[in-house]
Coordinates of C-alpha atoms in Angstrom, one line a residue:
X5 CA 27.0 21.3 -6.9
X6 CA 25.9 23.5 -4.4
X7 CA 25.3 27.3 -4.4
X8 CA 28.2 28.1 -2.8
X9 CA 29.8 25.7 -5.7
X10 CA 28.1 28.4 -8.6
X11 CA 28.7 31.1 -6.8
X12 CA 32.7 30.7 -7.1
X13 CA 32.2 29.5 -10.8
X14 CA 30.5 32.6 -11.6
X15 CA 33.3 34.8 -10.2
X16 CA 35.7 32.8 -12.4
X17 CA 34.3 33.3 -15.1
X18 CA 34.0 37.3 -14.2
X19 CA 37.8 37.0 -13.9
X20 CA 39.0 35.3 -17.0
X21 CA 36.3 36.4 -19.4
X22 CA 37.8 39.5 -20.1
X23 CA 41.3 37.7 -20.6
X24 CA 39.6 34.9 -23.5
X25 CA 37.3 37.5 -24.8
X26 CA 39.8 39.7 -26.1
X27 CA 42.4 37.0 -27.3
X28 CA 39.4 35.5 -29.5
X29 CA 38.6 39.1 -30.9
X30 CA 42.2 39.8 -31.5
X31 CA 42.7 36.1 -33.0
X32 CA 39.5 37.2 -35.2
X33 CA 42.1 40.0 -36.6
X34 CA 41.9 44.0 -35.6
X35 CA 39.0 45.1 -34.1
X36 CA 38.2 48.2 -31.9
X37 CA 38.1 48.1 -28.2
X38 CA 34.2 48.7 -28.6
X39 CA 33.4 45.4 -30.4
X40 CA 35.6 43.7 -27.7
X41 CA 33.6 45.1 -25.2
X42 CA 30.6 43.3 -26.2
X43 CA 32.4 39.9 -26.9
X44 CA 33.3 39.6 -23.8
X45 CA 30.4 40.5 -23.0
X46 CA 28.4 37.9 -25.3
X47 CA 30.5 35.4 -24.4
X48 CA 29.8 36.0 -19.5
X49 CA 26.3 35.8 -20.8
X50 CA 27.3 32.3 -22.5
X51 CA 29.1 31.5 -19.9
X52 CA 26.8 31.7 -16.6
X53 CA 24.3 30.7 -18.8
X54 CA 26.5 27.2 -18.9
X55 CA 27.0 27.3 -15.1
X56 CA 23.8 28.1 -14.3
X57 CA 22.2 24.7 -16.4
X58 CA 25.4 22.3 -15.0
X59 CA 24.3 23.4 -11.3
X60 CA 20.4 23.2 -11.8
X61 CA 21.1 19.5 -13.4
X62 CA 23.5 18.6 -11.2
X63 CA 20.9 19.7 -8.5
X64 CA 18.3 17.7 -9.9
X65 CA 21.1 14.8 -10.4
X66 CA 21.1 14.9 -6.1
X67 CA 17.8 14.7 -5.8
X68 CA 16.8 12.2 -7.9
X69 CA 19.5 10.6 -5.9
X70 CA 18.3 11.1 -2.8
X71 CA 15.0 9.9 -3.9
X72 CA 16.6 7.1 -5.3
X73 CA 18.0 6.1 -1.7
X74 CA 14.6 6.7 0.1
X75 CA 13.0 4.5 -1.8
X76 CA 15.3 1.9 -1.3
X77 CA 16.1 1.9 1.7
X78 CA 11.8 2.0 2.7
X79 CA 10.4 -1.8 3.3
X80 CA 8.6 -3.3 1.4
X81 CA 6.4 -5.9 1.9
X82 CA 3.7 -8.1 -0.4
X83 CA 0.9 -10.3 1.0
X84 CA -1.8 -12.7 0.0
X85 CA -4.7 -14.2 2.2
X86 CA -5.4 -17.7 0.2
X87 CA -9.2 -18.4 2.3
X88 CA -11.1 -21.3 1.7
X89 CA -14.4 -19.9 1.6
X90 CA -16.6 -22.3 2.3
X91 CA -19.2 -22.6 4.2
X92 CA -17.5 -24.4 7.0
X93 CA -15.3 -20.7 7.0
X94 CA -18.3 -17.6 7.8
X95 CA -17.0 -17.4 11.0
X96 CA -13.4 -16.3 9.9
X97 CA -14.3 -14.6 6.6
X98 CA -16.5 -12.6 8.4
X99 CA -14.3 -12.1 11.6
X100 CA -11.7 -11.7 8.4
X101 CA -13.8 -8.4 7.2
X102 CA -13.2 -6.6 10.3
X103 CA -9.9 -7.0 10.8
X104 CA -8.6 -6.6 7.3
X105 CA -7.4 -2.6 7.9
X106 CA -6.3 -3.7 11.6
X107 CA -4.3 -6.6 10.1
X108 CA -3.0 -4.0 7.3
X109 CA -1.5 -1.2 10.4
X110 CA 0.4 -4.6 11.8
X111 CA 2.0 -4.7 8.4
X112 CA 3.0 -1.0 8.4
X113 CA 3.6 -0.1 12.1
X114 CA 8.2 -0.8 11.5
X115 CA 10.4 1.9 11.4
X116 CA 10.3 2.8 8.6
X117 CA 6.7 2.5 7.3
X118 CA 6.9 -0.3 4.8
X119 CA 5.4 0.2 1.2
X120 CA 2.4 -2.9 1.6
X121 CA 0.5 -4.7 -1.0
X122 CA -2.3 -7.2 0.2
X123 CA -3.8 -10.0 -2.4
X124 CA -6.7 -12.3 -1.8
X125 CA -7.5 -15.6 -3.8
X126 CA -10.7 -17.0 -2.4
X127 CA -10.9 -20.9 -2.8
X128 CA -14.1 -23.6 -3.2
X129 CA -14.0 -26.7 -5.4
X130 CA -15.0 -27.8 -8.5
X131 CA -18.6 -27.8 -8.7
X132 CA -18.7 -25.0 -6.6
X133 CA -20.3 -21.4 -7.7
X134 CA -15.9 -20.7 -8.7
X135 CA -12.6 -22.5 -7.9
X136 CA -10.3 -20.2 -7.4
X137 CA -11.6 -16.1 -7.2
X138 CA -8.1 -14.2 -7.5
X139 CA -7.6 -10.3 -6.7
X140 CA -4.3 -8.9 -7.5
X141 CA -1.6 -7.8 -5.5
X142 CA -2.2 -4.2 -4.9
X143 CA -1.5 -1.5 -2.4
X144 CA -4.9 0.3 -2.7
X145 CA -6.7 -1.6 0.9
X146 CA -9.8 -0.1 -0.1
X147 CA -10.0 -2.1 -2.9
X148 CA -9.5 -5.9 -1.5
X149 CA -11.8 -4.3 1.5
X150 CA -14.0 -4.3 -0.7
X151 CA -13.4 -7.3 -2.5
X152 CA -13.6 -9.4 0.9
X153 CA -16.7 -7.8 1.4
X154 CA -17.9 -9.3 -1.9
X155 CA -16.5 -13.4 0.1
X156 CA -19.3 -15.1 1.6
X157 CA -18.8 -18.6 3.4
X158 CA -20.7 -21.4 0.5
X159 CA -20.4 -24.9 -1.0
X160 CA -18.3 -27.4 -0.1
X161 CA -19.5 -30.3 0.5
X162 CA -16.9 -33.2 0.2
X163 CA -14.4 -32.3 2.8
X164 CA -11.2 -32.3 0.8
X165 CA -11.3 -28.8 -1.3
X166 CA -9.2 -27.7 -4.2
X167 CA -6.3 -26.2 -2.3
X168 CA -4.3 -26.4 -5.2
X169 CA -4.9 -24.6 -7.2
X170 CA -5.4 -21.3 -5.4
X171 CA -2.3 -22.3 -4.3
X172 CA -1.1 -22.6 -7.7
X173 CA -2.5 -19.0 -8.5
X174 CA -0.9 -17.7 -6.1
X175 CA 2.0 -18.9 -6.4
X176 CA 2.1 -17.9 -10.1
X177 CA 0.3 -15.8 -11.1
X178 CA 0.0 -12.6 -8.7
X179 CA 2.5 -9.9 -9.8
X180 CA 5.1 -10.8 -7.3
X181 CA 7.6 -8.2 -7.5
X182 CA 11.7 -10.0 -8.3
X183 CA 13.6 -8.0 -6.2
X184 CA 14.6 -9.9 -3.7
X185 CA 14.7 -7.4 -0.3
X186 CA 11.1 -7.2 -0.5
X187 CA 8.7 -9.4 1.8
X188 CA 6.4 -11.8 0.0
X189 CA 4.8 -14.2 1.9
X190 CA 1.5 -16.1 1.6
X191 CA -0.4 -17.2 4.5
X192 CA -3.2 -20.6 3.4
X193 CA -5.8 -19.8 5.5
X194 CA -8.9 -23.0 5.5
X195 CA -9.8 -26.5 7.5
X196 CA -9.9 -29.0 5.1
X197 CA -7.5 -30.5 3.2
X198 CA -6.8 -30.2 -0.1
X199 CA -7.9 -33.1 -3.0
X200 CA -5.2 -35.4 -3.8
X201 CA -7.3 -37.3 -6.2
X202 CA -7.9 -35.0 -9.6
X203 CA -4.7 -36.3 -11.8
X204 CA -4.6 -32.7 -13.6
X205 CA -4.3 -30.7 -10.8
X206 CA -0.7 -29.9 -9.6
X207 CA 0.3 -30.7 -6.2
X208 CA 1.5 -28.7 -3.6
X209 CA 4.8 -30.2 -3.0
X210 CA 5.7 -28.8 -6.6
X211 CA 4.3 -26.0 -5.7
X212 CA 6.2 -24.9 -2.3
X213 CA 9.7 -26.0 -4.5
X214 CA 8.6 -23.7 -6.9
X215 CA 7.7 -20.7 -4.6
X216 CA 11.5 -21.0 -2.6
X217 CA 12.7 -20.7 -5.7
X218 CA 10.8 -17.2 -6.4
X219 CA 11.7 -16.2 -2.2
X220 CA 8.1 -16.8 -1.8
X221 CA 7.7 -18.1 2.0
X222 CA 3.8 -19.2 2.8
X223 CA 2.1 -19.8 6.0
X224 CA -0.4 -22.2 7.1
X225 CA -3.0 -21.7 9.4
X226 CA -5.1 -24.1 9.9
X227 CA -9.1 -23.6 11.0
X228 CA -10.5 -26.1 13.1
X229 CA -8.8 -29.5 14.4
X230 CA -9.8 -31.9 11.2
X231 CA -7.0 -34.4 11.5
X232 CA -6.0 -34.9 7.6
X233 CA -6.0 -31.3 7.3
X234 CA -2.8 -30.7 10.3
X235 CA 0.1 -33.2 8.3
X236 CA -0.7 -31.5 5.1
X237 CA -0.4 -27.8 6.2
X238 CA 2.6 -28.4 8.7
X239 CA 4.4 -29.7 5.3
X240 CA 3.7 -26.6 3.2
X241 CA 5.1 -24.4 5.9
X242 CA 8.2 -26.8 6.5
X243 CA 8.9 -26.9 2.7
X244 CA 8.1 -23.3 2.0
X245 CA 9.5 -22.3 4.6
X246 CA 6.6 -20.6 6.6
X247 CA 4.4 -21.2 9.6
X248 CA 2.1 -23.6 11.2
X249 CA -0.7 -22.3 13.5
X250 CA -3.9 -23.9 14.5
X251 CA -7.2 -21.7 15.1
X252 CA -10.2 -22.1 16.4
X253 CA -13.3 -23.0 14.0
X254 CA -13.9 -19.6 13.4
X255 CA -11.2 -17.8 13.3
X256 CA -10.8 -17.0 17.1
X257 CA -11.7 -13.1 16.1
X258 CA -12.3 -10.6 18.6
X259 CA -13.3 -7.1 17.5
X260 CA -12.8 -5.1 20.6
X261 CA -15.8 -2.1 21.5
X262 CA -13.4 1.4 22.2
X263 CA -15.0 4.7 23.6
X264 CA -12.6 6.4 20.9
X265 CA -14.9 4.6 17.9
X266 CA -17.8 7.0 17.8
X267 CA -15.8 10.3 17.4
X268 CA -13.8 8.4 15.0
X269 CA -16.1 7.6 12.7
X270 CA -18.0 11.3 12.7
X271 CA -14.1 12.7 11.6
X272 CA -14.5 10.2 8.8
X273 CA -18.1 11.4 7.7
X274 CA -16.3 14.9 8.0
X275 CA -13.1 13.7 6.0
X276 CA -15.9 11.6 3.6
X277 CA -16.8 15.9 3.4
X278 CA -13.6 16.6 1.8
X279 CA -13.0 14.3 -1.0
X280 CA -12.2 15.6 -4.5
X281 CA -12.9 12.9 -6.8
X282 CA -11.0 13.4 -10.2
X283 CA -10.7 11.1 -13.6
X284 CA -13.6 9.4 -15.8
X285 CA -16.8 8.6 -14.7
X286 CA -15.9 5.4 -13.3
X287 CA -13.0 6.4 -11.3
X288 CA -14.7 8.8 -9.5
X289 CA -18.1 6.9 -8.9
X290 CA -15.2 4.2 -7.3
X291 CA -14.0 6.7 -4.7
X292 CA -17.6 7.9 -3.8
X293 CA -18.2 4.0 -3.2
X294 CA -14.8 3.6 -1.2
X295 CA -16.1 6.1 1.1
X296 CA -19.9 4.8 1.1
X297 CA -18.4 1.5 2.0
X298 CA -16.2 3.0 4.6
X299 CA -19.2 4.8 6.4
X300 CA -21.3 1.5 6.8
X301 CA -18.2 -0.6 7.8
X302 CA -18.1 -1.5 11.6
X303 CA -17.4 0.9 13.6
X304 CA -14.2 -0.8 14.7
X305 CA -13.5 -1.7 10.5
X306 CA -13.8 2.0 9.9
X307 CA -11.7 3.6 13.0
X308 CA -8.6 0.9 11.1
X309 CA -9.3 2.4 8.3
X310 CA -9.3 5.7 9.3
X311 CA -5.3 5.1 11.4
X312 CA -4.0 3.3 8.1
X313 CA -5.2 6.4 5.6
X314 CA -3.8 8.7 8.4
X315 CA -0.6 6.7 8.8
X316 CA 0.0 6.5 4.5
X317 CA -0.7 10.1 4.2
X318 CA -4.1 9.2 2.3
X319 CA -7.9 10.2 2.8
X320 CA -8.7 7.1 0.1
X321 CA -6.3 4.3 -1.0
X322 CA -5.3 3.5 -4.9
X323 CA -6.3 6.4 -7.5
X324 CA -8.9 9.5 -8.2
X325 CA -8.9 11.5 -5.4
X326 CA -7.4 14.9 -6.4
X327 CA -5.7 16.2 -2.7
X328 CA -3.8 12.8 -2.1
X329 CA -2.7 12.6 -6.2
X330 CA -0.9 16.5 -5.0
X331 CA 0.5 16.0 -2.2
X332 CA 2.5 12.3 -3.6
X333 CA 3.8 14.7 -7.0
X334 CA 1.2 12.2 -8.7
X335 CA -0.8 14.7 -11.2
X336 CA -0.1 18.4 -12.2
X337 CA -3.0 20.9 -11.4
X338 CA -3.3 22.9 -14.9
X339 CA -2.7 19.2 -16.6
X340 CA -6.1 17.9 -15.7
X341 CA -9.1 18.5 -18.2
X342 CA -11.9 20.0 -16.5
X343 CA -14.3 17.4 -17.8
X344 CA -12.8 14.8 -15.2
X345 CA -13.6 17.4 -11.9
X346 CA -16.7 17.6 -10.2
X347 CA -19.2 19.2 -11.9
X348 CA -18.4 21.9 -9.3
X349 CA -14.4 22.4 -10.0
X350 CA -15.6 22.9 -13.9
X351 CA -16.8 26.1 -13.2
X352 CA -14.0 27.4 -10.9
X353 CA -11.4 30.0 -12.6
X354 CA -7.8 28.3 -12.1
X355 CA -7.4 30.9 -8.8
X356 CA -10.6 30.2 -7.1
X357 CA -10.0 26.2 -7.5
X358 CA -6.8 26.9 -5.9
X359 CA -7.9 28.6 -2.7
X360 CA -10.6 25.9 -2.9
X361 CA -8.2 23.5 -3.3
X362 CA -5.8 25.1 0.0
X363 CA -8.8 25.4 1.9
X364 CA -10.2 21.8 1.7
X365 CA -6.6 20.7 2.2
X366 CA -6.1 22.7 5.6
X367 CA -9.5 21.2 6.8
X368 CA -8.2 17.7 5.6
X369 CA -4.5 17.9 7.8
X370 CA -6.7 18.8 10.7
X371 CA -9.4 16.2 10.9
X372 CA -6.1 13.8 10.1
X373 CA -4.6 15.0 12.5
X374 CA -7.5 14.5 15.4
X375 CA -7.2 10.9 13.9
X376 CA -3.8 10.4 14.9
X377 CA -3.9 11.7 18.5
X378 CA -7.3 9.4 19.1
X379 CA -5.9 6.4 16.8
X380 CA -2.9 6.5 19.1
X381 CA -5.4 5.9 22.4
X382 CA -7.4 3.6 20.8
X383 CA -4.7 1.5 20.0
X384 CA -3.9 1.9 23.3
X385 CA -7.2 1.0 24.6
X386 CA -7.1 -2.3 22.3
X387 CA -3.3 -3.4 23.8
X388 CA -4.7 -3.1 27.6
X389 CA -8.4 -5.3 26.1
X390 CA -6.4 -7.9 23.8
X391 CA -3.8 -8.4 26.9
X392 CA -6.9 -9.0 29.5
X393 CA -8.9 -11.6 26.5
X394 CA -4.9 -13.5 26.8
X395 CA -5.1 -14.1 30.2
X396 CA -8.4 -15.2 30.8
X397 CA -7.1 -17.8 27.3
X398 CA -10.1 -15.6 24.7
X399 CA -7.1 -14.2 22.5
X400 CA -7.6 -13.2 18.6
X401 CA -6.4 -16.1 16.6
X402 CA -6.1 -15.4 13.7
X403 CA -4.8 -11.5 13.5
X404 CA -2.2 -12.6 16.5
X405 CA -1.0 -15.2 14.6
X406 CA -0.6 -13.1 11.5
X407 CA 1.4 -10.4 13.7
X408 CA 3.7 -13.1 15.3
X409 CA 4.3 -14.1 12.0
X410 CA 5.0 -10.7 9.8
X411 CA 6.8 -9.7 13.3
X412 CA 9.5 -13.0 13.3
X413 CA 9.9 -13.4 8.9
X414 CA 10.4 -10.0 8.3
X415 CA 13.4 -10.0 10.3
X416 CA 14.8 -12.3 7.7
X417 CA 14.8 -9.0 5.1
X418 CA 16.0 -6.4 7.8
X419 CA 12.6 -5.3 8.4
X420 CA 12.3 -3.9 12.5
X421 CA 8.7 -4.2 14.9
X422 CA 11.0 -2.9 17.7
X423 CA 8.6 -1.0 19.9

């Protein structure tokens, strides 16, 4: 119901209510004119109230319908990286730490911007510090980055690794969406074949069949050239409708410094100064830790993170930052207990708090606009440099293969990465 319809209903009420009121009043007995007028007035108020309630309800329904339609059309991508973290994988892991934000930016570069969740699994072998270490699918990419930073390339020993156990963790224990419109991908990255001599362990052929039933695509990326790995990596990809790629043992990760990195680092610190953590003490510390990680990260990784945050309209991924939460309508200021705010905010009146928030919001918006402008120049610079490196045979193996694969497989779900 739009405002014109509401106006027409109200006009009709004004025209018909006197006759209806008079009829009802006469039906109640011989009432005087004053009583009839009062009855008419009461009925008019009541009918107008009904019309207004109907108008509000219809408007709310329309808004919810539009929001639901928008959510339905927004692409969704879920990706889990399953990484061999034994001693021989040091180059790839260190490269991934610097490139995770670049990969995430590539994944959300489709139009419209997809909603992205990442998961992370590290695996080694029996007898090592761990067999499988898993971090659930999440849209909190800051958190995933923090977990990746903690991975170290250690352990191993004999050549085969616990690949099957890692795949089982990814396929059966990750909280994948049940919606078949969602693009769901696993990247298995390693250099050694799976143990096939563990009688009590899972086996990859059956795991691949389960993955196919769940609409999960498994892509395999082989680092190095261990001959026994190649046929198994190819078979895993084939059984789960994925693709196989081979890259250098080091991962071939090319980290490109740009003339914009120093300025982006300065903007990163300035945006950090606009953060308003809220929630319990642990959550507030988590927000501060994410920013500290970002400020201590290599310049290229910090710049990629800034670009990702600007694209997604956030300063920090995940929960606990007040301006982001208010902008996303995730919280109402009045609903927050003052003890869950930073100490300097606890002393402010509501009006002072709203003024402070508005000022900080304007400052952050201005900074993020600067980030977006610089990020475009930086992206153009990196594209030109990547082209030069590719022509010289020094392309970015790991990131390039992941990007190519995502672009191709996204077409299955109608996600378009065309420029």
